[in-house]
């Protein structure tokens, strides 16, 4: 009977969770927005040093892995932009999207407005939720991170980064919006380039910051829905006219 009770309780929890996701999808779909349910991933940053990934050629064979005293300085290469892992990959900016999708299996959504539904907000820090957003001919990286800036006081940091250069990022504006129980919270800013790194953006505070109490006000049964909209900035147009 105890086993049956535990199994029955687990089934009820699963049904309730699926119902909450279905309800969120139905509400936001009615508003013409695409919903992506994003599961959490614990950060696995532990590699001490980043080095170039080994490459193979028919003539030279496999290059030996670099050691800690060997520094690789190629201005045309950028490191892996995935904030979840200490990935040793390096490559050109044009192939970052392919690397994130194929190696780290990060989902990509298309559309001017989408909803980022992060699940299991109660998990301990550090925890990350991440997707890619394809819009206006460019790809963006949305990162939601639960992190302790002060011991015992976790906070949530949400930011959007353009998979491109800082100059290209200045041409866009992104908006993050949380709505629940007649409450609404908006954050609007210019996206940062992935070349500036997620850690730097969070350290600078140039992102949406939620403490635990505020996150609970906008969460529903442990899930947080963030509406995302990206538009082109008028700065480039004004400068062109001047």
XYZ file of N, CA, C and O in Angstrom, residues 23 34 37 88 95 101-102 105 110 119 139 141 146 177 187 226 229 231:
72
model
N -1.462 24.789 -19.577
C -2.186 26.022 -19.314
C -1.376 27.236 -19.755
O -1.915 28.162 -20.364
N 4.987 31.993 -29.202
C 5.486 30.637 -29.153
C 6.102 30.376 -27.785
O 6.896 31.178 -27.286
N 9.357 25.373 -23.291
C 9.589 24.896 -21.927
C 11.066 24.529 -21.790
O 11.571 23.674 -22.511
N 36.236 23.433 -24.124
C 37.512 23.874 -24.687
C 37.420 24.317 -26.136
O 38.410 24.748 -26.712
N 30.322 30.117 -36.768
C 29.963 28.717 -36.511
C 29.615 28.475 -35.046
O 29.481 27.326 -34.628
N 24.270 24.147 -31.008
C 23.168 23.216 -31.304
C 23.644 21.772 -31.346
O 22.985 20.872 -30.828
N 24.785 21.526 -31.979
C 25.240 20.154 -32.183
C 25.934 19.580 -30.950
O 25.729 18.411 -30.609
N 23.356 20.849 -27.668
C 21.936 20.537 -27.887
C 21.023 21.630 -27.352
O 19.999 21.361 -26.712
N 12.161 30.481 -33.349
C 12.068 31.563 -34.305
C 10.780 32.334 -34.074
O 9.754 31.757 -33.741
N 11.477 25.869 -15.834
C 10.891 24.974 -14.845
C 11.834 24.786 -13.652
O 13.014 25.116 -13.711
N 20.800 35.622 -34.493
C 20.566 34.667 -33.417
C 20.968 35.300 -32.083
O 22.023 35.945 -31.982
N 21.078 34.708 -27.677
C 21.212 33.724 -26.613
C 20.543 34.281 -25.367
O 20.939 35.335 -24.862
N 20.435 31.148 -11.903
C 20.226 31.249 -10.466
C 21.589 31.137 -9.810
O 22.281 30.128 -9.942
N 9.581 40.411 -20.095
C 8.375 40.804 -19.380
C 7.827 39.634 -18.566
O 7.709 38.514 -19.069
N 11.770 44.600 -18.334
C 13.166 45.021 -18.449
C 13.445 45.222 -19.932
O 13.220 44.331 -20.743
N 8.750 33.985 -18.946
C 9.325 35.274 -19.328
C 8.996 35.536 -20.786
O 9.417 34.789 -21.669
N 10.683 39.832 -26.421
C 10.444 40.538 -27.671
C 11.721 41.257 -28.086
O 12.385 41.879 -27.256
N 13.346 43.955 -31.011
C 13.071 44.919 -32.060
C 14.370 45.559 -32.509
O 15.395 45.478 -31.822
